[in-house]
Amino acid sequence: MKALAEIQVIPIGSGVSVRREVQRAHEVLKASGLHVELHAYGTNVEGELRDILRAVEQVHTTLHAEGTVRLSTFVKLGTRTDKDQSLAAKLF
């Protein structure tokens, strides 16, 4: 099932700047093979629902393995059965 998602990963307890962790999360999403578009407060993702969910899990696994103790992630998901959807089609 194709889906669109907005993913926001928030490292907690990493100090004032979380740039490194956020960049790493975005790298993991890009490496997943999904279509990703970074924006100021997260990343928009287009792909199969199972692949998106797997990529979110990989972000958590990777950041925890690299020393981030706590993560809070917000995911907005959208799916449709009546037509194919894309991030580009969501723009005005």
PDB file of N, CA and C in Angstrom:
ATOM      1  N   MET A   1       0.839  -1.163   0.000  1.00  0.00           N
ATOM      2  CA  MET A   1       0.000   0.000   0.000  1.00  0.00           C
ATOM      3  C   MET A   1       0.892   1.237   0.000  1.00  0.00           C
ATOM      4  N   LYS A   2       0.693   2.116  -0.958  1.00  0.00           N
ATOM      5  CA  LYS A   2       1.483   3.332  -1.048  1.00  0.00           C
ATOM      6  C   LYS A   2       1.005   4.331  -0.005  1.00  0.00           C
ATOM      7  N   ALA A   3       1.960   5.085   0.541  1.00  0.00           N
ATOM      8  CA  ALA A   3       1.636   6.040   1.594  1.00  0.00           C
ATOM      9  C   ALA A   3       2.503   7.289   1.470  1.00  0.00           C
ATOM     10  N   LEU A   4       2.014   8.352   2.063  1.00  0.00           N
ATOM     11  CA  LEU A   4       2.781   9.570   2.265  1.00  0.00           C
ATOM     12  C   LEU A   4       2.912   9.747   3.766  1.00  0.00           C
ATOM     13  N   ALA A   5       4.052  10.271   4.199  1.00  0.00           N
ATOM     14  CA  ALA A   5       4.260  10.462   5.631  1.00  0.00           C
ATOM     15  C   ALA A   5       5.083  11.707   5.879  1.00  0.00           C
ATOM     16  N   GLU A   6       4.854  12.273   7.048  1.00  0.00           N
ATOM     17  CA  GLU A   6       5.730  13.314   7.571  1.00  0.00           C
ATOM     18  C   GLU A   6       6.335  12.741   8.845  1.00  0.00           C
ATOM     19  N   ILE A   7       7.648  12.755   8.920  1.00  0.00           N
ATOM     20  CA  ILE A   7       8.350  12.153  10.044  1.00  0.00           C
ATOM     21  C   ILE A   7       9.189  13.225  10.730  1.00  0.00           C
ATOM     22  N   GLN A   8       9.011  13.342  12.035  1.00  0.00           N
ATOM     23  CA  GLN A   8       9.784  14.282  12.834  1.00  0.00           C
ATOM     24  C   GLN A   8      10.416  13.509  13.981  1.00  0.00           C
ATOM     25  N   VAL A   9      11.740  13.462  13.999  1.00  0.00           N
ATOM     26  CA  VAL A   9      12.489  12.750  15.036  1.00  0.00           C
ATOM     27  C   VAL A   9      13.091  13.789  15.982  1.00  0.00           C
ATOM     28  N   ILE A  10      12.802  13.630  17.277  1.00  0.00           N
ATOM     29  CA  ILE A  10      13.292  14.575  18.272  1.00  0.00           C
ATOM     30  C   ILE A  10      14.149  13.822  19.291  1.00  0.00           C
ATOM     31  N   PRO A  11      15.478  14.045  19.248  1.00  0.00           N
ATOM     32  CA  PRO A  11      16.348  13.467  20.267  1.00  0.00           C
ATOM     33  C   PRO A  11      16.143  14.230  21.571  1.00  0.00           C
ATOM     34  N   ILE A  12      16.040  13.513  22.679  1.00  0.00           N
ATOM     35  CA  ILE A  12      15.835  14.141  23.986  1.00  0.00           C
ATOM     36  C   ILE A  12      17.047  13.850  24.853  1.00  0.00           C
ATOM     37  N   GLY A  13      17.550  14.900  25.494  1.00  0.00           N
ATOM     38  CA  GLY A  13      18.689  14.729  26.393  1.00  0.00           C
ATOM     39  C   GLY A  13      20.028  14.784  25.694  1.00  0.00           C
ATOM     40  N   SER A  14      20.027  15.222  24.430  1.00  0.00           N
ATOM     41  CA  SER A  14      21.280  15.271  23.675  1.00  0.00           C
ATOM     42  C   SER A  14      21.969  16.620  23.758  1.00  0.00           C
ATOM     43  N   GLY A  15      21.408  17.543  24.529  1.00  0.00           N
ATOM     44  CA  GLY A  15      21.992  18.871  24.645  1.00  0.00           C
ATOM     45  C   GLY A  15      21.178  19.891  23.875  1.00  0.00           C
ATOM     46  N   VAL A  16      21.717  21.092  23.814  1.00  0.00           N
ATOM     47  CA  VAL A  16      21.008  22.195  23.155  1.00  0.00           C
ATOM     48  C   VAL A  16      20.879  21.948  21.661  1.00  0.00           C
ATOM     49  N   SER A  17      21.949  21.549  21.011  1.00  0.00           N
ATOM     50  CA  SER A  17      21.917  21.289  19.580  1.00  0.00           C
ATOM     51  C   SER A  17      21.701  19.799  19.320  1.00  0.00           C
ATOM     52  N   VAL A  18      20.750  19.497  18.467  1.00  0.00           N
ATOM     53  CA  VAL A  18      20.484  18.112  18.079  1.00  0.00           C
ATOM     54  C   VAL A  18      20.743  17.922  16.580  1.00  0.00           C
ATOM     55  N   ARG A  19      21.488  18.838  16.012  1.00  0.00           N
ATOM     56  CA  ARG A  19      21.765  18.826  14.574  1.00  0.00           C
ATOM     57  C   ARG A  19      22.349  17.494  14.103  1.00  0.00           C
ATOM     58  N   ARG A  20      23.327  16.974  14.813  1.00  0.00           N
ATOM     59  CA  ARG A  20      23.973  15.727  14.393  1.00  0.00           C
ATOM     60  C   ARG A  20      22.963  14.587  14.335  1.00  0.00           C
ATOM     61  N   GLU A  21      22.148  14.456  15.358  1.00  0.00           N
ATOM     62  CA  GLU A  21      21.173  13.375  15.407  1.00  0.00           C
ATOM     63  C   GLU A  21      20.102  13.524  14.331  1.00  0.00           C
ATOM     64  N   VAL A  22      19.657  14.751  14.113  1.00  0.00           N
ATOM     65  CA  VAL A  22      18.635  14.990  13.092  1.00  0.00           C
ATOM     66  C   VAL A  22      19.203  14.722  11.699  1.00  0.00           C
ATOM     67  N   GLN A  23      20.436  15.165  11.455  1.00  0.00           N
ATOM     68  CA  GLN A  23      21.073  14.874  10.170  1.00  0.00           C
ATOM     69  C   GLN A  23      21.207  13.369   9.969  1.00  0.00           C
ATOM     70  N   ARG A  24      21.577  12.667  11.011  1.00  0.00           N
ATOM     71  CA  ARG A  24      21.746  11.214  10.916  1.00  0.00           C
ATOM     72  C   ARG A  24      20.411  10.534  10.627  1.00  0.00           C
ATOM     73  N   ALA A  25      19.348  10.988  11.298  1.00  0.00           N
ATOM     74  CA  ALA A  25      18.014  10.424  11.038  1.00  0.00           C
ATOM     75  C   ALA A  25      17.634  10.624   9.582  1.00  0.00           C
ATOM     76  N   HIS A  26      17.905  11.805   9.047  1.00  0.00           N
ATOM     77  CA  HIS A  26      17.583  12.070   7.640  1.00  0.00           C
ATOM     78  C   HIS A  26      18.416  11.192   6.710  1.00  0.00           C
ATOM     79  N   GLU A  27      19.681  10.989   7.044  1.00  0.00           N
ATOM     80  CA  GLU A  27      20.535  10.109   6.235  1.00  0.00           C
ATOM     81  C   GLU A  27      19.970   8.692   6.190  1.00  0.00           C
ATOM     82  N   VAL A  28      19.498   8.207   7.319  1.00  0.00           N
ATOM     83  CA  VAL A  28      18.923   6.860   7.377  1.00  0.00           C
ATOM     84  C   VAL A  28      17.674   6.787   6.502  1.00  0.00           C
ATOM     85  N   LEU A  29      16.834   7.806   6.560  1.00  0.00           N
ATOM     86  CA  LEU A  29      15.633   7.821   5.723  1.00  0.00           C
ATOM     87  C   LEU A  29      16.006   7.841   4.241  1.00  0.00           C
ATOM     88  N   LYS A  30      16.997   8.658   3.877  1.00  0.00           N
ATOM     89  CA  LYS A  30      17.440   8.707   2.481  1.00  0.00           C
ATOM     90  C   LYS A  30      17.997   7.365   2.028  1.00  0.00           C
ATOM     91  N   ALA A  31      18.758   6.717   2.881  1.00  0.00           N
ATOM     92  CA  ALA A  31      19.381   5.438   2.539  1.00  0.00           C
ATOM     93  C   ALA A  31      18.352   4.319   2.388  1.00  0.00           C
ATOM     94  N   SER A  32      17.140   4.530   2.867  1.00  0.00           N
ATOM     95  CA  SER A  32      16.096   3.501   2.792  1.00  0.00           C
ATOM     96  C   SER A  32      15.593   3.290   1.366  1.00  0.00           C
ATOM     97  N   GLY A  33      15.914   4.213   0.467  1.00  0.00           N
ATOM     98  CA  GLY A  33      15.435   4.105  -0.905  1.00  0.00           C
ATOM     99  C   GLY A  33      14.087   4.774  -1.131  1.00  0.00           C
ATOM    100  N   LEU A  34      13.504   5.305  -0.069  1.00  0.00           N
ATOM    101  CA  LEU A  34      12.238   6.028  -0.198  1.00  0.00           C
ATOM    102  C   LEU A  34      12.485   7.406  -0.783  1.00  0.00           C
ATOM    103  N   HIS A  35      11.450   7.975  -1.379  1.00  0.00           N
ATOM    104  CA  HIS A  35      11.533   9.364  -1.849  1.00  0.00           C
ATOM    105  C   HIS A  35      11.364  10.250  -0.617  1.00  0.00           C
ATOM    106  N   VAL A  36      12.377  11.065  -0.302  1.00  0.00           N
ATOM    107  CA  VAL A  36      12.332  11.911   0.894  1.00  0.00           C
ATOM    108  C   VAL A  36      12.558  13.370   0.529  1.00  0.00           C
ATOM    109  N   GLU A  37      11.896  14.256   1.262  1.00  0.00           N
ATOM    110  CA  GLU A  37      12.065  15.695   1.099  1.00  0.00           C
ATOM    111  C   GLU A  37      12.182  16.314   2.482  1.00  0.00           C
ATOM    112  N   LEU A  38      13.353  16.857   2.784  1.00  0.00           N
ATOM    113  CA  LEU A  38      13.606  17.497   4.060  1.00  0.00           C
ATOM    114  C   LEU A  38      12.922  18.858   4.098  1.00  0.00           C
ATOM    115  N   HIS A  39      12.367  19.214   5.245  1.00  0.00           N
ATOM    116  CA  HIS A  39      11.865  20.569   5.459  1.00  0.00           C
ATOM    117  C   HIS A  39      12.270  21.018   6.859  1.00  0.00           C
ATOM    118  N   ALA A  40      11.887  22.196   7.255  1.00  0.00           N
ATOM    119  CA  ALA A  40      12.396  22.810   8.486  1.00  0.00           C
ATOM    120  C   ALA A  40      12.108  22.008   9.745  1.00  0.00           C
ATOM    121  N   TYR A  41      10.993  21.272   9.783  1.00  0.00           N
ATOM    122  CA  TYR A  41      10.626  20.572  11.010  1.00  0.00           C
ATOM    123  C   TYR A  41      10.391  19.089  10.806  1.00  0.00           C
ATOM    124  N   GLY A  42      11.040  18.499   9.813  1.00  0.00           N
ATOM    125  CA  GLY A  42      10.880  17.072   9.601  1.00  0.00           C
ATOM    126  C   GLY A  42      11.223  16.678   8.174  1.00  0.00           C
ATOM    127  N   THR A  43      10.749  15.503   7.806  1.00  0.00           N
ATOM    128  CA  THR A  43      11.000  14.965   6.475  1.00  0.00           C
ATOM    129  C   THR A  43       9.714  14.373   5.922  1.00  0.00           C
ATOM    130  N   ASN A  44       9.365  14.756   4.720  1.00  0.00           N
ATOM    131  CA  ASN A  44       8.243  14.133   4.019  1.00  0.00           C
ATOM    132  C   ASN A  44       8.770  12.917   3.282  1.00  0.00           C
ATOM    133  N   VAL A  45       7.982  11.842   3.299  1.00  0.00           N
ATOM    134  CA  VAL A  45       8.409  10.576   2.718  1.00  0.00           C
ATOM    135  C   VAL A  45       7.280  10.007   1.869  1.00  0.00           C
ATOM    136  N   GLU A  46       7.667   9.416   0.748  1.00  0.00           N
ATOM    137  CA  GLU A  46       6.711   8.765  -0.154  1.00  0.00           C
ATOM    138  C   GLU A  46       7.203   7.358  -0.430  1.00  0.00           C
ATOM    139  N   GLY A  47       6.319   6.374  -0.302  1.00  0.00           N
ATOM    140  CA  GLY A  47       6.705   5.001  -0.591  1.00  0.00           C
ATOM    141  C   GLY A  47       5.677   4.015  -0.088  1.00  0.00           C
ATOM    142  N   GLU A  48       6.071   2.767  -0.055  1.00  0.00           N
ATOM    143  CA  GLU A  48       5.190   1.735   0.475  1.00  0.00           C
ATOM    144  C   GLU A  48       5.094   1.888   1.998  1.00  0.00           C
ATOM    145  N   LEU A  49       3.910   1.717   2.537  1.00  0.00           N
ATOM    146  CA  LEU A  49       3.683   1.884   3.964  1.00  0.00           C
ATOM    147  C   LEU A  49       4.644   1.035   4.792  1.00  0.00           C
ATOM    148  N   ARG A  50       4.802  -0.229   4.429  1.00  0.00           N
ATOM    149  CA  ARG A  50       5.689  -1.113   5.206  1.00  0.00           C
ATOM    150  C   ARG A  50       7.131  -0.611   5.162  1.00  0.00           C
ATOM    151  N   ASP A  51       7.551  -0.034   4.040  1.00  0.00           N
ATOM    152  CA  ASP A  51       8.915   0.478   3.929  1.00  0.00           C
ATOM    153  C   ASP A  51       9.104   1.741   4.772  1.00  0.00           C
ATOM    154  N   ILE A  52       8.078   2.574   4.832  1.00  0.00           N
ATOM    155  CA  ILE A  52       8.143   3.775   5.666  1.00  0.00           C
ATOM    156  C   ILE A  52       8.265   3.384   7.139  1.00  0.00           C
ATOM    157  N   LEU A  53       7.428   2.456   7.574  1.00  0.00           N
ATOM    158  CA  LEU A  53       7.470   2.019   8.969  1.00  0.00           C
ATOM    159  C   LEU A  53       8.796   1.347   9.296  1.00  0.00           C
ATOM    160  N   ARG A  54       9.323   0.581   8.365  1.00  0.00           N
ATOM    161  CA  ARG A  54      10.626  -0.060   8.547  1.00  0.00           C
ATOM    162  C   ARG A  54      11.735   0.994   8.654  1.00  0.00           C
ATOM    163  N   ALA A  55      11.632   2.057   7.860  1.00  0.00           N
ATOM    164  CA  ALA A  55      12.631   3.125   7.898  1.00  0.00           C
ATOM    165  C   ALA A  55      12.598   3.868   9.236  1.00  0.00           C
ATOM    166  N   VAL A  56      11.407   4.089   9.783  1.00  0.00           N
ATOM    167  CA  VAL A  56      11.300   4.731  11.098  1.00  0.00           C
ATOM    168  C   VAL A  56      11.962   3.851  12.159  1.00  0.00           C
ATOM    169  N   GLU A  57      11.713   2.554  12.088  1.00  0.00           N
ATOM    170  CA  GLU A  57      12.360   1.634  13.019  1.00  0.00           C
ATOM    171  C   GLU A  57      13.883   1.698  12.865  1.00  0.00           C
ATOM    172  N   GLN A  58      14.367   1.773  11.635  1.00  0.00           N
ATOM    173  CA  GLN A  58      15.807   1.830  11.385  1.00  0.00           C
ATOM    174  C   GLN A  58      16.415   3.116  11.942  1.00  0.00           C
ATOM    175  N   VAL A  59      15.675   4.225  11.856  1.00  0.00           N
ATOM    176  CA  VAL A  59      16.156   5.479  12.449  1.00  0.00           C
ATOM    177  C   VAL A  59      16.376   5.282  13.946  1.00  0.00           C
ATOM    178  N   HIS A  60      15.392   4.692  14.623  1.00  0.00           N
ATOM    179  CA  HIS A  60      15.520   4.474  16.064  1.00  0.00           C
ATOM    180  C   HIS A  60      16.668   3.523  16.375  1.00  0.00           C
ATOM    181  N   THR A  61      16.755   2.443  15.653  1.00  0.00           N
ATOM    182  CA  THR A  61      17.818   1.469  15.880  1.00  0.00           C
ATOM    183  C   THR A  61      19.188   2.105  15.698  1.00  0.00           C
ATOM    184  N   THR A  62      19.343   2.870  14.637  1.00  0.00           N
ATOM    185  CA  THR A  62      20.629   3.497  14.317  1.00  0.00           C
ATOM    186  C   THR A  62      21.020   4.536  15.355  1.00  0.00           C
ATOM    187  N   LEU A  63      20.122   5.454  15.665  1.00  0.00           N
ATOM    188  CA  LEU A  63      20.463   6.512  16.612  1.00  0.00           C
ATOM    189  C   LEU A  63      20.729   5.961  18.008  1.00  0.00           C
ATOM    190  N   HIS A  64      19.950   4.976  18.434  1.00  0.00           N
ATOM    191  CA  HIS A  64      20.216   4.374  19.741  1.00  0.00           C
ATOM    192  C   HIS A  64      21.579   3.686  19.747  1.00  0.00           C
ATOM    193  N   ALA A  65      21.902   2.977  18.681  1.00  0.00           N
ATOM    194  CA  ALA A  65      23.200   2.295  18.598  1.00  0.00           C
ATOM    195  C   ALA A  65      24.360   3.288  18.601  1.00  0.00           C
ATOM    196  N   GLU A  66      24.103   4.503  18.130  1.00  0.00           N
ATOM    197  CA  GLU A  66      25.151   5.527  18.072  1.00  0.00           C
ATOM    198  C   GLU A  66      25.171   6.412  19.316  1.00  0.00           C
ATOM    199  N   GLY A  67      24.369   6.057  20.332  1.00  0.00           N
ATOM    200  CA  GLY A  67      24.481   6.747  21.611  1.00  0.00           C
ATOM    201  C   GLY A  67      23.337   7.661  22.010  1.00  0.00           C
ATOM    202  N   THR A  68      22.359   7.857  21.153  1.00  0.00           N
ATOM    203  CA  THR A  68      21.215   8.668  21.544  1.00  0.00           C
ATOM    204  C   THR A  68      20.324   7.827  22.454  1.00  0.00           C
ATOM    205  N   VAL A  69      20.138   8.285  23.666  1.00  0.00           N
ATOM    206  CA  VAL A  69      19.452   7.484  24.673  1.00  0.00           C
ATOM    207  C   VAL A  69      17.930   7.537  24.514  1.00  0.00           C
ATOM    208  N   ARG A  70      17.411   8.701  24.108  1.00  0.00           N
ATOM    209  CA  ARG A  70      15.958   8.868  24.078  1.00  0.00           C
ATOM    210  C   ARG A  70      15.534   9.574  22.805  1.00  0.00           C
ATOM    211  N   LEU A  71      14.493   9.038  22.166  1.00  0.00           N
ATOM    212  CA  LEU A  71      13.939   9.629  20.947  1.00  0.00           C
ATOM    213  C   LEU A  71      12.426   9.717  21.065  1.00  0.00           C
ATOM    214  N   SER A  72      11.900  10.809  20.549  1.00  0.00           N
ATOM    215  CA  SER A  72      10.455  10.948  20.417  1.00  0.00           C
ATOM    216  C   SER A  72      10.190  11.237  18.946  1.00  0.00           C
ATOM    217  N   THR A  73       9.401  10.396  18.316  1.00  0.00           N
ATOM    218  CA  THR A  73       9.158  10.534  16.875  1.00  0.00           C
ATOM    219  C   THR A  73       7.672  10.696  16.603  1.00  0.00           C
ATOM    220  N   PHE A  74       7.360  11.680  15.795  1.00  0.00           N
ATOM    221  CA  PHE A  74       5.992  11.935  15.376  1.00  0.00           C
ATOM    222  C   PHE A  74       5.862  11.558  13.913  1.00  0.00           C
ATOM    223  N   VAL A  75       4.857  10.763  13.604  1.00  0.00           N
ATOM    224  CA  VAL A  75       4.636  10.313  12.231  1.00  0.00           C
ATOM    225  C   VAL A  75       3.199  10.622  11.843  1.00  0.00           C
ATOM    226  N   LYS A  76       3.043  11.334  10.745  1.00  0.00           N
ATOM    227  CA  LYS A  76       1.729  11.521  10.138  1.00  0.00           C
ATOM    228  C   LYS A  76       1.712  10.653   8.894  1.00  0.00           C
ATOM    229  N   LEU A  77       0.710   9.791   8.761  1.00  0.00           N
ATOM    230  CA  LEU A  77       0.610   8.879   7.619  1.00  0.00           C
ATOM    231  C   LEU A  77      -0.673   9.141   6.864  1.00  0.00           C
ATOM    232  N   GLY A  78      -0.571   9.063   5.566  1.00  0.00           N
ATOM    233  CA  GLY A  78      -1.762   9.153   4.726  1.00  0.00           C
ATOM    234  C   GLY A  78      -1.741   8.061   3.678  1.00  0.00           C
ATOM    235  N   THR A  79      -2.861   7.374   3.544  1.00  0.00           N
ATOM    236  CA  THR A  79      -3.007   6.359   2.500  1.00  0.00           C
ATOM    237  C   THR A  79      -4.322   6.596   1.782  1.00  0.00           C
ATOM    238  N   ARG A  80      -4.384   6.150   0.544  1.00  0.00           N
ATOM    239  CA  ARG A  80      -5.605   6.259  -0.263  1.00  0.00           C
ATOM    240  C   ARG A  80      -5.768   4.975  -1.056  1.00  0.00           C
ATOM    241  N   THR A  81      -7.011   4.631  -1.309  1.00  0.00           N
ATOM    242  CA  THR A  81      -7.280   3.468  -2.152  1.00  0.00           C
ATOM    243  C   THR A  81      -7.906   3.865  -3.477  1.00  0.00           C
ATOM    244  N   ASP A  82      -8.301   5.126  -3.618  1.00  0.00           N
ATOM    245  CA  ASP A  82      -9.002   5.550  -4.828  1.00  0.00           C
ATOM    246  C   ASP A  82      -8.082   6.045  -5.942  1.00  0.00           C
ATOM    247  N   LYS A  83      -6.830   6.394  -5.617  1.00  0.00           N
ATOM    248  CA  LYS A  83      -5.886   6.847  -6.646  1.00  0.00           C
ATOM    249  C   LYS A  83      -4.474   6.816  -6.094  1.00  0.00           C
ATOM    250  N   ASP A  84      -3.498   6.832  -7.005  1.00  0.00           N
ATOM    251  CA  ASP A  84      -2.106   6.933  -6.591  1.00  0.00           C
ATOM    252  C   ASP A  84      -1.851   8.324  -6.074  1.00  0.00           C
ATOM    253  N   GLN A  85      -1.028   8.419  -5.056  1.00  0.00           N
ATOM    254  CA  GLN A  85      -0.702   9.724  -4.509  1.00  0.00           C
ATOM    255  C   GLN A  85       0.803   9.927  -4.529  1.00  0.00           C
ATOM    256  N   SER A  86       1.214  11.196  -4.519  1.00  0.00           N
ATOM    257  CA  SER A  86       2.630  11.527  -4.485  1.00  0.00           C
ATOM    258  C   SER A  86       2.804  12.835  -3.723  1.00  0.00           C
ATOM    259  N   LEU A  87       4.029  13.056  -3.265  1.00  0.00           N
ATOM    260  CA  LEU A  87       4.314  14.311  -2.582  1.00  0.00           C
ATOM    261  C   LEU A  87       4.129  15.477  -3.540  1.00  0.00           C
ATOM    262  N   ALA A  88       4.554  15.323  -4.779  1.00  0.00           N
ATOM    263  CA  ALA A  88       4.437  16.399  -5.761  1.00  0.00           C
ATOM    264  C   ALA A  88       2.996  16.796  -6.006  1.00  0.00           C
ATOM    265  N   ALA A  89       2.098  15.841  -5.985  1.00  0.00           N
ATOM    266  CA  ALA A  89       0.675  16.129  -6.236  1.00  0.00           C
ATOM    267  C   ALA A  89       0.026  16.870  -5.069  1.00  0.00           C
ATOM    268  N   LYS A  90       0.686  16.876  -3.907  1.00  0.00           N
ATOM    269  CA  LYS A  90       0.140  17.562  -2.738  1.00  0.00           C
ATOM    270  C   LYS A  90       0.402  19.070  -2.772  1.00  0.00           C
ATOM    271  N   LEU A  91       1.288  19.505  -3.661  1.00  0.00           N
ATOM    272  CA  LEU A  91       1.615  20.926  -3.745  1.00  0.00           C
ATOM    273  C   LEU A  91       0.587  21.673  -4.583  1.00  0.00           C
ATOM    274  N   PHE A  92       0.459  22.936  -4.325  1.00  0.00           N
ATOM    275  CA  PHE A  92      -0.510  23.755  -5.071  1.00  0.00           C
ATOM    276  C   PHE A  92      -0.146  23.828  -6.518  1.00  0.00           C
TER     277      PHE A  92
END
